[in-house]
PDB file of C-alpha atoms and ligand atoms in Angstrom:
ATOM      1  CA  MET A   1    -189.920 113.549 -51.211  1.00 96.00           C
ATOM      2  CA  SER A   2    -187.600 114.158 -48.299  1.00 98.00           C
ATOM      3  CA  VAL A   3    -187.462 116.822 -45.632  1.00 98.00           C
ATOM      4  CA  LEU A   4    -184.410 118.548 -44.176  1.00 98.00           C
ATOM      5  CA  VAL A   5    -184.832 119.851 -40.630  1.00 98.00           C
ATOM      6  CA  VAL A   6    -182.276 122.157 -39.022  1.00 98.00           C
ATOM      7  CA  GLY A   7    -182.641 123.257 -35.401  1.00 98.00           C
ATOM      8  CA  THR A   8    -181.652 122.395 -31.858  1.00 98.00           C
ATOM      9  CA  ALA A   9    -181.033 118.878 -30.575  1.00 98.00           C
ATOM     10  CA  ALA A  10    -181.391 119.515 -26.865  1.00 98.00           C
ATOM     11  CA  LEU A  11    -181.565 118.156 -23.374  1.00 98.00           C
ATOM     12  CA  ASP A  12    -184.666 119.675 -21.763  1.00 98.00           C
ATOM     13  CA  SER A  13    -185.448 119.844 -18.054  1.00 98.00           C
ATOM     14  CA  ILE A  14    -189.124 120.508 -17.548  1.00 97.00           C
ATOM     15  CA  LYS A  15    -191.024 121.416 -14.384  1.00 97.00           C
ATOM     16  CA  THR A  16    -194.794 121.340 -14.138  1.00 93.00           C
ATOM     17  CA  PRO A  17    -196.855 122.025 -10.991  1.00 90.00           C
ATOM     18  CA  LYS A  18    -197.013 118.259 -10.403  1.00 88.00           C
ATOM     19  CA  THR A  19    -193.642 116.893 -11.440  1.00 93.00           C
ATOM     20  CA  GLU A  20    -190.128 117.527 -12.659  1.00 94.00           C
ATOM     21  CA  ASN A  21    -188.333 115.750 -15.510  1.00 97.00           C
ATOM     22  CA  PRO A  22    -184.629 116.382 -16.094  1.00 97.00           C
ATOM     23  CA  LEU A  23    -182.595 115.842 -19.258  1.00 98.00           C
ATOM     24  CA  LEU A  24    -185.314 114.721 -21.637  1.00 98.00           C
ATOM     25  CA  LEU A  25    -184.695 114.543 -25.360  1.00 98.00           C
ATOM     26  CA  GLY A  26    -185.861 117.902 -26.702  1.00 98.00           C
ATOM     27  CA  GLY A  27    -184.990 120.713 -29.047  1.00 98.00           C
ATOM     28  CA  SER A  28    -186.754 122.154 -32.042  1.00 98.00           C
ATOM     29  CA  ALA A  29    -185.074 119.785 -34.519  1.00 98.00           C
ATOM     30  CA  SER A  30    -185.786 116.677 -32.435  1.00 99.00           C
ATOM     31  CA  HIS A  31    -189.506 117.406 -32.119  1.00 98.00           C
ATOM     32  CA  ALA A  32    -189.866 118.544 -35.726  1.00 99.00           C
ATOM     33  CA  ALA A  33    -187.852 115.688 -37.248  1.00 99.00           C
ATOM     34  CA  VAL A  34    -189.727 112.987 -35.333  1.00 99.00           C
ATOM     35  CA  ALA A  35    -193.030 114.589 -36.395  1.00 99.00           C
ATOM     36  CA  ALA A  36    -191.974 114.814 -40.059  1.00 99.00           C
ATOM     37  CA  SER A  37    -190.738 111.219 -40.033  1.00 98.00           C
ATOM     38  CA  PHE A  38    -194.297 109.890 -39.712  1.00 98.00           C
ATOM     39  CA  PHE A  39    -194.883 111.031 -43.287  1.00 98.00           C
ATOM     40  CA  ALA A  40    -191.637 111.429 -45.239  1.00 98.00           C
ATOM     41  CA  PRO A  41    -187.931 110.496 -45.213  1.00 98.00           C
ATOM     42  CA  THR A  42    -186.363 113.007 -42.825  1.00 98.00           C
ATOM     43  CA  ARG A  43    -182.834 114.392 -42.490  1.00 98.00           C
ATOM     44  CA  LEU A  44    -181.723 116.130 -39.309  1.00 98.00           C
ATOM     45  CA  MET A  45    -179.069 118.880 -39.184  1.00 98.00           C
ATOM     46  CA  GLY A  46    -177.938 119.687 -35.670  1.00 98.00           C
ATOM     47  CA  VAL A  47    -175.101 119.506 -33.175  1.00 98.00           C
ATOM     48  CA  VAL A  48    -174.729 117.731 -29.830  1.00 98.00           C
ATOM     49  CA  GLY A  49    -172.007 117.413 -27.196  1.00 98.00           C
ATOM     50  CA  GLY A  50    -170.277 114.415 -25.673  1.00 98.00           C
ATOM     51  CA  ASP A  51    -172.997 114.265 -22.986  1.00 98.00           C
ATOM     52  CA  PHE A  52    -175.765 113.425 -25.504  1.00 98.00           C
ATOM     53  CA  PRO A  53    -177.090 109.985 -24.511  1.00 98.00           C
ATOM     54  CA  ALA A  54    -176.753 107.120 -26.982  1.00 98.00           C
ATOM     55  CA  LYS A  55    -180.379 106.143 -26.233  1.00 98.00           C
ATOM     56  CA  TYR A  56    -181.548 109.410 -27.828  1.00 98.00           C
ATOM     57  CA  ILE A  57    -179.574 108.660 -30.983  1.00 98.00           C
ATOM     58  CA  LYS A  58    -181.340 105.277 -31.041  1.00 98.00           C
ATOM     59  CA  LEU A  59    -184.688 107.029 -30.736  1.00 98.00           C
ATOM     60  CA  TYR A  60    -183.953 109.142 -33.838  1.00 98.00           C
ATOM     61  CA  GLN A  61    -182.872 105.952 -35.614  1.00 98.00           C
ATOM     62  CA  LYS A  62    -186.044 104.143 -34.583  1.00 98.00           C
ATOM     63  CA  HIS A  63    -187.889 106.808 -36.603  1.00 98.00           C
ATOM     64  CA  GLY A  64    -185.637 106.259 -39.613  1.00 98.00           C
ATOM     65  CA  ILE A  65    -184.223 109.807 -39.346  1.00 98.00           C
ATOM     66  CA  CYS A  66    -181.018 110.286 -41.346  1.00 98.00           C
ATOM     67  CA  LEU A  67    -178.301 111.574 -38.977  1.00 98.00           C
ATOM     68  CA  LYS A  68    -175.533 112.323 -41.469  1.00 98.00           C
ATOM     69  CA  GLY A  69    -176.016 116.021 -40.635  1.00 98.00           C
ATOM     70  CA  LEU A  70    -175.927 115.549 -36.853  1.00 98.00           C
ATOM     71  CA  GLU A  71    -172.514 116.709 -35.696  1.00 98.00           C
ATOM     72  CA  ARG A  72    -171.068 115.447 -32.404  1.00 98.00           C
ATOM     73  CA  VAL A  73    -168.513 117.528 -30.472  1.00 98.00           C
ATOM     74  CA  PRO A  74    -167.129 115.082 -27.869  1.00 98.00           C
ATOM     75  CA  THR A  75    -165.557 117.831 -25.735  1.00 98.00           C
ATOM     76  CA  GLY A  76    -168.636 120.089 -25.744  1.00 98.00           C
ATOM     77  CA  ARG A  77    -171.975 120.261 -23.904  1.00 98.00           C
ATOM     78  CA  THR A  78    -175.317 119.714 -25.582  1.00 98.00           C
ATOM     79  CA  PHE A  79    -177.711 122.691 -25.750  1.00 98.00           C
ATOM     80  CA  HIS A  80    -179.747 122.562 -22.528  1.00 98.00           C
ATOM     81  CA  TRP A  81    -183.056 124.322 -21.944  1.00 98.00           C
ATOM     82  CA  SER A  82    -185.034 124.284 -18.721  1.00 97.00           C
ATOM     83  CA  GLY A  83    -188.494 125.665 -18.288  1.00 97.00           C
ATOM     84  CA  GLU A  84    -191.325 125.758 -15.796  1.00 97.00           C
ATOM     85  CA  TYR A  85    -195.080 125.675 -16.435  1.00 96.00           C
ATOM     86  CA  GLU A  86    -197.742 127.296 -14.274  1.00 95.00           C
ATOM     87  CA  VAL A  87    -201.025 125.554 -13.403  1.00 92.00           C
ATOM     88  CA  ASN A  88    -202.352 127.159 -16.590  1.00 90.00           C
ATOM     89  CA  MET A  89    -200.127 125.316 -19.058  1.00 89.00           C
ATOM     90  CA  ASN A  90    -200.301 128.214 -21.510  1.00 86.00           C
ATOM     91  CA  ASN A  91    -197.902 130.084 -19.247  1.00 91.00           C
ATOM     92  CA  ARG A  92    -194.306 128.981 -19.136  1.00 93.00           C
ATOM     93  CA  ARG A  93    -191.049 130.638 -18.246  1.00 95.00           C
ATOM     94  CA  THR A  94    -187.527 129.765 -19.231  1.00 96.00           C
ATOM     95  CA  LEU A  95    -185.422 128.986 -16.154  1.00 97.00           C
ATOM     96  CA  ASP A  96    -182.115 128.500 -17.927  1.00 97.00           C
ATOM     97  CA  THR A  97    -180.602 128.182 -21.398  1.00 96.00           C
ATOM     98  CA  VAL A  98    -177.101 126.778 -21.847  1.00 97.00           C
ATOM     99  CA  LEU A  99    -176.091 127.187 -25.474  1.00 97.00           C
ATOM    100  CA  GLY A 100    -173.144 124.770 -25.274  1.00 98.00           C
ATOM    101  CA  VAL A 101    -172.066 123.491 -28.672  1.00 98.00           C
ATOM    102  CA  ILE A 102    -174.629 125.497 -30.665  1.00 97.00           C
ATOM    103  CA  GLU A 103    -172.876 128.753 -29.679  1.00 96.00           C
ATOM    104  CA  THR A 104    -170.075 128.225 -32.186  1.00 96.00           C
ATOM    105  CA  TRP A 105    -171.750 125.765 -34.564  1.00 98.00           C
ATOM    106  CA  GLN A 106    -171.161 126.441 -38.251  1.00 97.00           C
ATOM    107  CA  PRO A 107    -173.363 123.871 -40.016  1.00 97.00           C
ATOM    108  CA  VAL A 108    -171.871 122.238 -43.094  1.00 97.00           C
ATOM    109  CA  LEU A 109    -174.451 120.376 -45.156  1.00 97.00           C
ATOM    110  CA  PRO A 110    -173.593 116.858 -46.350  1.00 97.00           C
ATOM    111  CA  ALA A 111    -173.328 117.147 -50.161  1.00 95.00           C
ATOM    112  CA  ASP A 112    -176.451 115.100 -50.898  1.00 96.00           C
ATOM    113  CA  TYR A 113    -178.593 117.208 -48.531  1.00 97.00           C
ATOM    114  CA  ALA A 114    -178.194 120.326 -50.677  1.00 96.00           C
ATOM    115  CA  THR A 115    -181.033 119.427 -53.032  1.00 96.00           C
ATOM    116  CA  THR A 116    -183.567 118.340 -50.378  1.00 98.00           C
ATOM    117  CA  PRO A 117    -186.930 119.548 -51.747  1.00 97.00           C
ATOM    118  CA  PHE A 118    -188.578 120.454 -48.428  1.00 98.00           C
ATOM    119  CA  VAL A 119    -186.566 122.468 -45.894  1.00 98.00           C
ATOM    120  CA  LEU A 120    -187.616 123.341 -42.369  1.00 98.00           C
ATOM    121  CA  LEU A 121    -185.573 125.999 -40.607  1.00 98.00           C
ATOM    122  CA  ALA A 122    -186.810 125.105 -37.138  1.00 98.00           C
ATOM    123  CA  ASN A 123    -186.170 127.368 -34.187  1.00 98.00           C
ATOM    124  CA  ILE A 124    -182.464 128.196 -33.850  1.00 98.00           C
ATOM    125  CA  SER A 125    -180.479 131.405 -34.365  1.00 97.00           C
ATOM    126  CA  PRO A 126    -181.284 133.145 -37.672  1.00 98.00           C
ATOM    127  CA  GLN A 127    -177.550 133.158 -38.442  1.00 98.00           C
ATOM    128  CA  VAL A 128    -177.602 129.330 -38.521  1.00 98.00           C
ATOM    129  CA  GLN A 129    -180.846 129.360 -40.540  1.00 98.00           C
ATOM    130  CA  HIS A 130    -179.204 131.659 -43.137  1.00 98.00           C
ATOM    131  CA  ARG A 131    -176.084 129.506 -43.259  1.00 98.00           C
ATOM    132  CA  VAL A 132    -178.126 126.409 -44.049  1.00 98.00           C
ATOM    133  CA  LEU A 133    -180.174 128.252 -46.692  1.00 97.00           C
ATOM    134  CA  ASP A 134    -176.918 129.438 -48.302  1.00 97.00           C
ATOM    135  CA  GLN A 135    -176.032 125.780 -48.874  1.00 97.00           C
ATOM    136  CA  VAL A 136    -179.311 124.450 -50.293  1.00 96.00           C
ATOM    137  CA  SER A 137    -180.401 124.714 -53.889  1.00 92.00           C
ATOM    138  CA  LYS A 138    -183.499 123.708 -55.810  1.00 82.00           C
ATOM    139  CA  SER A 139    -185.663 123.385 -52.709  1.00 87.00           C
ATOM    140  CA  ARG A 140    -189.328 123.342 -53.530  1.00 91.00           C
ATOM    141  CA  PHE A 141    -190.565 124.775 -50.267  1.00 98.00           C
ATOM    142  CA  VAL A 142    -188.799 126.424 -47.313  1.00 98.00           C
ATOM    143  CA  ILE A 143    -190.515 127.025 -43.979  1.00 98.00           C
ATOM    144  CA  ALA A 144    -189.007 129.071 -41.143  1.00 98.00           C
ATOM    145  CA  ASP A 145    -189.912 129.086 -37.474  1.00 98.00           C
ATOM    146  CA  THR A 146    -188.548 131.520 -34.897  1.00 96.00           C
ATOM    147  CA  MET A 147    -189.083 132.677 -31.304  1.00 96.00           C
ATOM    148  CA  ASP A 148    -189.270 135.816 -29.158  1.00 94.00           C
ATOM    149  CA  LEU A 149    -185.560 135.566 -28.251  1.00 94.00           C
ATOM    150  CA  TRP A 150    -184.431 136.072 -31.877  1.00 96.00           C
ATOM    151  CA  LEU A 151    -186.969 138.854 -32.411  1.00 96.00           C
ATOM    152  CA  ASN A 152    -185.356 140.574 -29.409  1.00 96.00           C
ATOM    153  CA  ILE A 153    -181.674 140.041 -30.119  1.00 97.00           C
ATOM    154  CA  ALA A 154    -181.389 139.424 -33.889  1.00 98.00           C
ATOM    155  CA  LEU A 155    -184.308 141.224 -35.553  1.00 98.00           C
ATOM    156  CA  PRO A 156    -182.395 142.423 -38.669  1.00 98.00           C
ATOM    157  CA  GLU A 157    -181.308 138.827 -39.388  1.00 98.00           C
ATOM    158  CA  VAL A 158    -184.882 137.569 -38.918  1.00 98.00           C
ATOM    159  CA  LEU A 159    -186.193 140.245 -41.308  1.00 98.00           C
ATOM    160  CA  ARG A 160    -183.576 139.298 -43.893  1.00 98.00           C
ATOM    161  CA  LEU A 161    -184.622 135.646 -43.505  1.00 98.00           C
ATOM    162  CA  LEU A 162    -188.274 136.469 -44.225  1.00 98.00           C
ATOM    163  CA  LYS A 163    -187.286 137.576 -47.733  1.00 98.00           C
ATOM    164  CA  ARG A 164    -185.747 134.137 -48.381  1.00 98.00           C
ATOM    165  CA  VAL A 165    -188.482 131.718 -47.244  1.00 98.00           C
ATOM    166  CA  ASP A 166    -191.827 130.572 -48.670  1.00 98.00           C
ATOM    167  CA  CYS A 167    -193.609 130.256 -45.357  1.00 98.00           C
ATOM    168  CA  LEU A 168    -193.241 131.681 -41.849  1.00 98.00           C
ATOM    169  CA  VAL A 169    -194.754 129.945 -38.837  1.00 98.00           C
ATOM    170  CA  LEU A 170    -195.002 131.878 -35.587  1.00 97.00           C
ATOM    171  CA  ASN A 171    -197.284 132.109 -32.582  1.00 95.00           C
ATOM    172  CA  ASP A 172    -199.689 134.934 -31.873  1.00 94.00           C
ATOM    173  CA  SER A 173    -197.540 136.582 -29.205  1.00 94.00           C
ATOM    174  CA  GLU A 174    -194.517 136.539 -31.538  1.00 95.00           C
ATOM    175  CA  ALA A 175    -196.640 138.086 -34.300  1.00 96.00           C
ATOM    176  CA  ARG A 176    -197.663 140.861 -31.880  1.00 94.00           C
ATOM    177  CA  GLN A 177    -194.031 141.371 -30.918  1.00 94.00           C
ATOM    178  CA  LEU A 178    -192.813 141.469 -34.530  1.00 95.00           C
ATOM    179  CA  LEU A 179    -195.456 143.862 -35.841  1.00 93.00           C
ATOM    180  CA  LYS A 180    -196.757 145.701 -32.794  1.00 92.00           C
ATOM    181  CA  GLU A 181    -200.174 144.570 -34.008  1.00 92.00           C
ATOM    182  CA  ASP A 182    -202.851 142.882 -31.869  1.00 91.00           C
ATOM    183  CA  ASN A 183    -205.224 141.894 -34.663  1.00 93.00           C
ATOM    184  CA  VAL A 184    -204.210 138.554 -36.199  1.00 91.00           C
ATOM    185  CA  ILE A 185    -205.662 139.357 -39.631  1.00 93.00           C
ATOM    186  CA  ASN A 186    -203.790 142.647 -39.836  1.00 95.00           C
ATOM    187  CA  ALA A 187    -200.639 140.914 -38.594  1.00 95.00           C
ATOM    188  CA  LEU A 188    -200.890 138.354 -41.420  1.00 96.00           C
ATOM    189  CA  THR A 189    -201.176 141.094 -44.046  1.00 96.00           C
ATOM    190  CA  LYS A 190    -198.149 142.878 -42.626  1.00 97.00           C
ATOM    191  CA  ILE A 191    -196.016 139.712 -42.529  1.00 98.00           C
ATOM    192  CA  HIS A 192    -196.740 139.017 -46.220  1.00 98.00           C
ATOM    193  CA  LYS A 193    -195.295 142.451 -46.972  1.00 98.00           C
ATOM    194  CA  LEU A 194    -192.070 141.361 -45.270  1.00 98.00           C
ATOM    195  CA  GLY A 195    -191.651 138.469 -47.731  1.00 98.00           C
ATOM    196  CA  PRO A 196    -193.330 135.089 -47.115  1.00 98.00           C
ATOM    197  CA  LYS A 197    -196.059 133.956 -49.527  1.00 98.00           C
ATOM    198  CA  TYR A 198    -197.624 131.816 -46.784  1.00 98.00           C
ATOM    199  CA  VAL A 199    -197.919 132.753 -43.111  1.00 98.00           C
ATOM    200  CA  ILE A 200    -199.256 130.535 -40.330  1.00 98.00           C
ATOM    201  CA  ILE A 201    -200.063 132.006 -36.929  1.00 98.00           C
ATOM    202  CA  LYS A 202    -200.388 129.424 -34.140  1.00 97.00           C
ATOM    203  CA  LYS A 203    -202.843 130.085 -31.369  1.00 95.00           C
ATOM    204  CA  GLY A 204    -202.071 127.136 -29.076  1.00 92.00           C
ATOM    205  CA  GLU A 205    -205.155 125.210 -27.969  1.00 93.00           C
ATOM    206  CA  HIS A 206    -207.243 127.502 -30.214  1.00 95.00           C
ATOM    207  CA  GLY A 207    -205.692 126.211 -33.425  1.00 96.00           C
ATOM    208  CA  SER A 208    -204.008 128.197 -36.168  1.00 97.00           C
ATOM    209  CA  VAL A 209    -204.682 130.536 -39.076  1.00 97.00           C
ATOM    210  CA  LEU A 210    -203.095 130.176 -42.506  1.00 98.00           C
ATOM    211  CA  SER A 211    -202.877 133.046 -44.950  1.00 98.00           C
ATOM    212  CA  GLY A 212    -201.825 132.473 -48.564  1.00 98.00           C
ATOM    213  CA  PRO A 213    -202.573 133.643 -52.107  1.00 96.00           C
ATOM    214  CA  LYS A 214    -206.004 131.982 -51.987  1.00 93.00           C
ATOM    215  CA  GLY A 215    -206.994 133.586 -48.702  1.00 96.00           C
ATOM    216  CA  LEU A 216    -207.436 132.332 -45.163  1.00 97.00           C
ATOM    217  CA  PHE A 217    -207.857 128.910 -43.597  1.00 96.00           C
ATOM    218  CA  VAL A 218    -208.706 128.483 -39.938  1.00 96.00           C
ATOM    219  CA  ALA A 219    -207.583 125.140 -38.496  1.00 95.00           C
ATOM    220  CA  PRO A 220    -208.705 123.737 -35.174  1.00 95.00           C
ATOM    221  CA  ALA A 221    -206.389 122.209 -32.590  1.00 97.00           C
ATOM    222  CA  TYR A 222    -207.229 118.650 -31.567  1.00 97.00           C
ATOM    223  CA  PRO A 223    -209.305 118.986 -28.359  1.00 97.00           C
ATOM    224  CA  LEU A 224    -207.338 117.323 -25.549  1.00 97.00           C
ATOM    225  CA  LYS A 225    -208.818 116.579 -22.133  1.00 94.00           C
ATOM    226  CA  LYS A 226    -205.444 116.612 -20.432  1.00 93.00           C
ATOM    227  CA  VAL A 227    -202.172 118.341 -21.285  1.00 94.00           C
ATOM    228  CA  ILE A 228    -199.104 116.880 -19.572  1.00 95.00           C
ATOM    229  CA  ASP A 229    -196.315 118.922 -21.213  1.00 96.00           C
ATOM    230  CA  PRO A 230    -196.779 121.188 -24.245  1.00 96.00           C
ATOM    231  CA  THR A 231    -193.023 121.664 -24.799  1.00 97.00           C
ATOM    232  CA  GLY A 232    -192.262 121.095 -28.456  1.00 98.00           C
ATOM    233  CA  ALA A 233    -195.877 121.268 -29.608  1.00 98.00           C
ATOM    234  CA  GLY A 234    -195.055 124.111 -32.002  1.00 98.00           C
ATOM    235  CA  ASP A 235    -192.094 122.199 -33.424  1.00 98.00           C
ATOM    236  CA  SER A 236    -194.177 119.021 -33.773  1.00 98.00           C
ATOM    237  CA  PHE A 237    -196.881 121.036 -35.544  1.00 98.00           C
ATOM    238  CA  VAL A 238    -194.547 122.450 -38.173  1.00 98.00           C
ATOM    239  CA  GLY A 239    -192.623 119.152 -38.504  1.00 99.00           C
ATOM    240  CA  GLY A 240    -195.823 117.184 -39.119  1.00 99.00           C
ATOM    241  CA  LEU A 241    -196.994 119.851 -41.542  1.00 98.00           C
ATOM    242  CA  ILE A 242    -193.878 119.819 -43.728  1.00 98.00           C
ATOM    243  CA  GLY A 243    -193.615 116.003 -43.567  1.00 99.00           C
ATOM    244  CA  TYR A 244    -197.192 115.671 -44.816  1.00 98.00           C
ATOM    245  CA  LEU A 245    -196.560 118.200 -47.633  1.00 98.00           C
ATOM    246  CA  ALA A 246    -193.435 116.324 -48.728  1.00 98.00           C
ATOM    247  CA  ALA A 247    -195.328 113.027 -48.848  1.00 98.00           C
ATOM    248  CA  GLN A 248    -198.032 114.198 -51.276  1.00 98.00           C
ATOM    249  CA  LYS A 249    -197.708 112.794 -54.782  1.00 97.00           C
ATOM    250  CA  THR A 250    -200.443 114.950 -56.283  1.00 97.00           C
ATOM    251  CA  GLY A 251    -201.721 118.483 -55.888  1.00 96.00           C
ATOM    252  CA  THR A 252    -199.890 121.717 -55.241  1.00 95.00           C
ATOM    253  CA  ILE A 253    -198.532 123.247 -52.055  1.00 96.00           C
ATOM    254  CA  GLU A 254    -201.589 125.525 -52.022  1.00 93.00           C
ATOM    255  CA  THR A 255    -204.057 122.643 -52.285  1.00 94.00           C
ATOM    256  CA  ASN A 256    -202.217 120.368 -49.827  1.00 98.00           C
ATOM    257  CA  LEU A 257    -201.445 122.950 -47.168  1.00 98.00           C
ATOM    258  CA  ARG A 258    -204.808 122.786 -45.399  1.00 97.00           C
ATOM    259  CA  ARG A 259    -204.626 119.043 -44.779  1.00 97.00           C
ATOM    260  CA  ALA A 260    -200.955 119.424 -43.889  1.00 98.00           C
ATOM    261  CA  ILE A 261    -201.852 121.885 -41.124  1.00 98.00           C
ATOM    262  CA  VAL A 262    -204.460 119.499 -39.729  1.00 98.00           C
ATOM    263  CA  HIS A 263    -201.919 116.652 -39.684  1.00 98.00           C
ATOM    264  CA  GLY A 264    -199.422 118.962 -37.931  1.00 98.00           C
ATOM    265  CA  SER A 265    -202.047 119.824 -35.295  1.00 98.00           C
ATOM    266  CA  VAL A 266    -202.690 116.149 -34.648  1.00 98.00           C
ATOM    267  CA  VAL A 267    -198.997 115.280 -34.190  1.00 98.00           C
ATOM    268  CA  ALA A 268    -198.732 118.259 -31.809  1.00 98.00           C
ATOM    269  CA  SER A 269    -201.634 116.858 -29.778  1.00 98.00           C
ATOM    270  CA  PHE A 270    -199.698 113.628 -29.136  1.00 98.00           C
ATOM    271  CA  CYS A 271    -196.666 115.687 -28.121  1.00 98.00           C
ATOM    272  CA  CYS A 272    -198.728 117.453 -25.411  1.00 97.00           C
ATOM    273  CA  GLU A 273    -199.852 114.165 -23.862  1.00 97.00           C
ATOM    274  CA  GLY A 274    -196.480 113.235 -22.387  1.00 97.00           C
ATOM    275  CA  PHE A 275    -193.168 114.708 -21.281  1.00 97.00           C
ATOM    276  CA  GLY A 276    -190.706 115.586 -24.010  1.00 97.00           C
ATOM    277  CA  LEU A 277    -191.050 113.150 -26.886  1.00 98.00           C
ATOM    278  CA  ASN A 278    -192.299 110.260 -24.712  1.00 97.00           C
ATOM    279  CA  VAL A 279    -195.736 109.944 -26.286  1.00 98.00           C
ATOM    280  CA  THR A 280    -194.875 111.174 -29.792  1.00 98.00           C
ATOM    281  CA  THR A 281    -192.227 108.488 -30.216  1.00 98.00           C
ATOM    282  CA  ARG A 282    -194.750 105.781 -29.249  1.00 97.00           C
ATOM    283  CA  THR A 283    -197.401 107.055 -31.641  1.00 98.00           C
ATOM    284  CA  VAL A 284    -198.210 105.212 -34.855  1.00 98.00           C
ATOM    285  CA  LYS A 285    -199.552 106.484 -38.163  1.00 98.00           C
ATOM    286  CA  ALA A 286    -202.942 104.791 -37.636  1.00 98.00           C
ATOM    287  CA  SER A 287    -203.510 106.833 -34.438  1.00 98.00           C
ATOM    288  CA  ILE A 288    -202.604 110.032 -36.286  1.00 98.00           C
ATOM    289  CA  ASN A 289    -205.051 109.195 -39.077  1.00 98.00           C
ATOM    290  CA  ALA A 290    -207.797 108.418 -36.567  1.00 98.00           C
ATOM    291  CA  ARG A 291    -207.440 111.841 -34.920  1.00 98.00           C
ATOM    292  CA  VAL A 292    -207.406 113.553 -38.329  1.00 98.00           C
ATOM    293  CA  ARG A 293    -210.748 111.876 -39.107  1.00 98.00           C
ATOM    294  CA  GLU A 294    -212.141 113.038 -35.742  1.00 97.00           C
ATOM    295  CA  LEU A 295    -211.015 116.606 -36.446  1.00 97.00           C
ATOM    296  CA  GLU A 296    -212.670 116.449 -39.858  1.00 95.00           C
ATOM    297  CA  LYS A 297    -215.973 115.558 -38.197  1.00 96.00           C
ATOM    298  CA  ILE A 298    -215.640 118.221 -35.528  1.00 93.00           C
ATOM    299  CA  ALA A 299    -214.741 121.030 -37.899  1.00 93.00           C
ATOM    300  CA  ARG A 300    -217.047 120.354 -40.869  1.00 92.00           C
ATOM    301  CA  PHE A 301    -220.172 122.486 -41.283  1.00 88.00           C
TER     302      PHE A 301
HETATM  303  P1  AMP B 401    -191.896 124.957 -28.267  1.00 59.40           P
HETATM  304  O1  AMP B 401    -192.567 124.386 -27.044  1.00 59.40           O
HETATM  305  O2  AMP B 401    -192.512 124.509 -29.551  1.00 59.40           O
HETATM  306  O3  AMP B 401    -191.689 126.420 -28.163  1.00 59.40           O
HETATM  307  O4  AMP B 401    -190.413 124.338 -28.306  1.00 59.40           O
HETATM  308  C1  AMP B 401    -189.671 124.034 -27.160  1.00 59.40           C
HETATM  309  C2  AMP B 401    -188.338 123.432 -27.593  1.00 59.40           C
HETATM  310  O5  AMP B 401    -187.522 124.498 -28.085  1.00 59.40           O
HETATM  311  C3  AMP B 401    -187.591 122.788 -26.434  1.00 59.40           C
HETATM  312  O6  AMP B 401    -187.414 121.418 -26.715  1.00 59.40           O
HETATM  313  C4  AMP B 401    -186.262 123.521 -26.355  1.00 59.40           C
HETATM  314  O7  AMP B 401    -185.150 122.679 -26.256  1.00 59.40           O
HETATM  315  C5  AMP B 401    -186.191 124.329 -27.631  1.00 59.40           C
HETATM  316  N1  AMP B 401    -185.642 125.666 -27.390  1.00 59.40           N
HETATM  317  C6  AMP B 401    -185.757 126.437 -26.284  1.00 59.40           C
HETATM  318  N2  AMP B 401    -185.074 127.599 -26.428  1.00 59.40           N
HETATM  319  C7  AMP B 401    -184.522 127.558 -27.666  1.00 59.40           C
HETATM  320  C8  AMP B 401    -183.692 128.454 -28.422  1.00 59.40           C
HETATM  321  N3  AMP B 401    -183.265 129.621 -27.928  1.00 59.40           N
HETATM  322  N4  AMP B 401    -183.344 128.096 -29.682  1.00 59.40           N
HETATM  323  C9  AMP B 401    -183.764 126.928 -30.193  1.00 59.40           C
HETATM  324  N5  AMP B 401    -184.489 126.018 -29.536  1.00 59.40           N
HETATM  325  C10 AMP B 401    -184.887 126.326 -28.280  1.00 59.40           C
END
């Protein structure tokens, strides 16, 4: 079954203590759609400006991503995010965000996208996430991602969104911010009360915790010796996860979700090994499967 991903298609400029990389292909939708495309047919909803390089369009196409929902505004500027990492790669700060064409974007779904069974509302304003949800019908599973910015400036819209989705994915600091709650287990319980049946809290290199009707699942992150650039790891995680779910011919969401999370973690590990999407876009399914098998060995007891 196919996956619809809505989010940002961005140009990212990323500084690490060792190097600087301007105008990479980035954005929540780019990372998530490429990750999902390893498993299932993927449709991308987004908007770019006239400055969006043709080579990045080719990269999406190389992954077989359907671009009917990617709008191009020739007179506008593509969303641009720049960030800087400290020596400890867990700490990053945003240097600049130029909204460009996403500031006024009113997504209109191509008619045949409306019945896409798996929908990922990747990180973008909750107003855009709502607008896309308003246009889909009969989806089997809807996942939403968000970030601290929207919790700060659009909390009522985020809370309204939680009542409309099956699953929320957020990181531990966002969970603390949303609920004023330090304990992850208590945070999960409180988020369920806000709406989603499934909640996944990401804990970076320490993995993630899923909470659903059948209880908890603790998933490891793939242990990497060297992290080059973790930008987009969260988006790759949730993209891989929903792509894997969409690809399953048997089982239920509940029974497939654990393996889906592990596949998401593995795609995220490739993302961290290079700048932007450089390594992810060179990865093949066999390498993903090999890391999943390694994780199985490491985590079984
Ligand atoms: P992550 O590292 O998973 O948090 O995702 C980083 C990606 O999110 C980058 O590729 C950025 O282009 C994108 N991004 C940064 N700020 C925003 C924002 N306000 N809304 C949507 N996407 C963003």
